[in-house]
XYZ file of C-alpha atoms in Angstrom:
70
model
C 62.995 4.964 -19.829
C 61.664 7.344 -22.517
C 59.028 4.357 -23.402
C 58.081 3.213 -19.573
C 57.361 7.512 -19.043
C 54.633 7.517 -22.528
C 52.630 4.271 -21.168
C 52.215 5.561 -17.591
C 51.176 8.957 -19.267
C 48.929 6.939 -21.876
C 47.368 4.981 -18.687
C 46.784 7.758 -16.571
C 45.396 9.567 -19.779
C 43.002 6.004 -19.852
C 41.879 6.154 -16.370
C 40.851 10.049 -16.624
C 38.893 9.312 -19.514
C 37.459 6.166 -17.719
C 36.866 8.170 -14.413
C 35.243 11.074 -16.321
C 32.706 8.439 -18.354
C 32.030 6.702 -14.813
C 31.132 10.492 -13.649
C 28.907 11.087 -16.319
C 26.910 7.672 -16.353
C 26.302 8.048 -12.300
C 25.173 11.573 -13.208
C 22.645 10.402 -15.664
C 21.556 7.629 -13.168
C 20.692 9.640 -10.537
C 18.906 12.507 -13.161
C 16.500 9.363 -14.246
C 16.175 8.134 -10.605
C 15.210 11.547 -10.051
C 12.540 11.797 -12.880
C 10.856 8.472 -11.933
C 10.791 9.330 -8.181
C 8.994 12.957 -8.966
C 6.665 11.062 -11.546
C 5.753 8.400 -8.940
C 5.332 11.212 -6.330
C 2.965 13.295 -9.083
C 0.740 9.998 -9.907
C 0.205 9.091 -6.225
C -0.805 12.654 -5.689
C -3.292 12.297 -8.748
C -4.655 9.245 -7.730
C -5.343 11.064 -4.190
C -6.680 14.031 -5.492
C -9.252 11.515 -7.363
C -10.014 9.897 -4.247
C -10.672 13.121 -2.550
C -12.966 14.283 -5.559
C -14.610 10.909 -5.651
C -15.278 10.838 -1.593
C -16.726 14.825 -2.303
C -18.964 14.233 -4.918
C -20.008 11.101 -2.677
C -20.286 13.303 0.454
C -22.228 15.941 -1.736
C -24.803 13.464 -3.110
C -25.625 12.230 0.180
C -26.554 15.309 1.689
C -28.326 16.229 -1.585
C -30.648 13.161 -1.228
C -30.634 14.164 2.627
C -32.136 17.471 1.763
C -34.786 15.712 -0.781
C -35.928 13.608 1.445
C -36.823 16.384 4.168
């Protein structure tokens, strides 16, 4: 009986440690999800912000040769 009580305690000892690592790895997971979703959010908002820039400095150069030409 002695013997049958140490491997349940040994197994539940197992799945603790199991259910712990399992814990930890979907913690990491969703930290590095995380990261690459704020990095791809950041780099569209770059690649906007360029756009915007660009579409300005287009904007500012046509009224520039606007006002030359008058």
């Amino acid at each position: 009986m002695r013997n049958v009580e140490q491997v349940s305690s040994v197994k539940s000892e197992l799945l603790d440690i199991f259910m712990s690592m399992e814990v930890v790895e979907h913690q990491q997971r969703r930290k590095s999800a995380a990261l690459r979703n704020l990095r791809a959010r950041r780099g569209i908002e770059l690649h906007n912000e360029f756009k915007r820039l660009e579409q300005d400095l287009a904007d500012l150069d046509a009224d520039l040769d606007d006002d030359l030409i008058q």
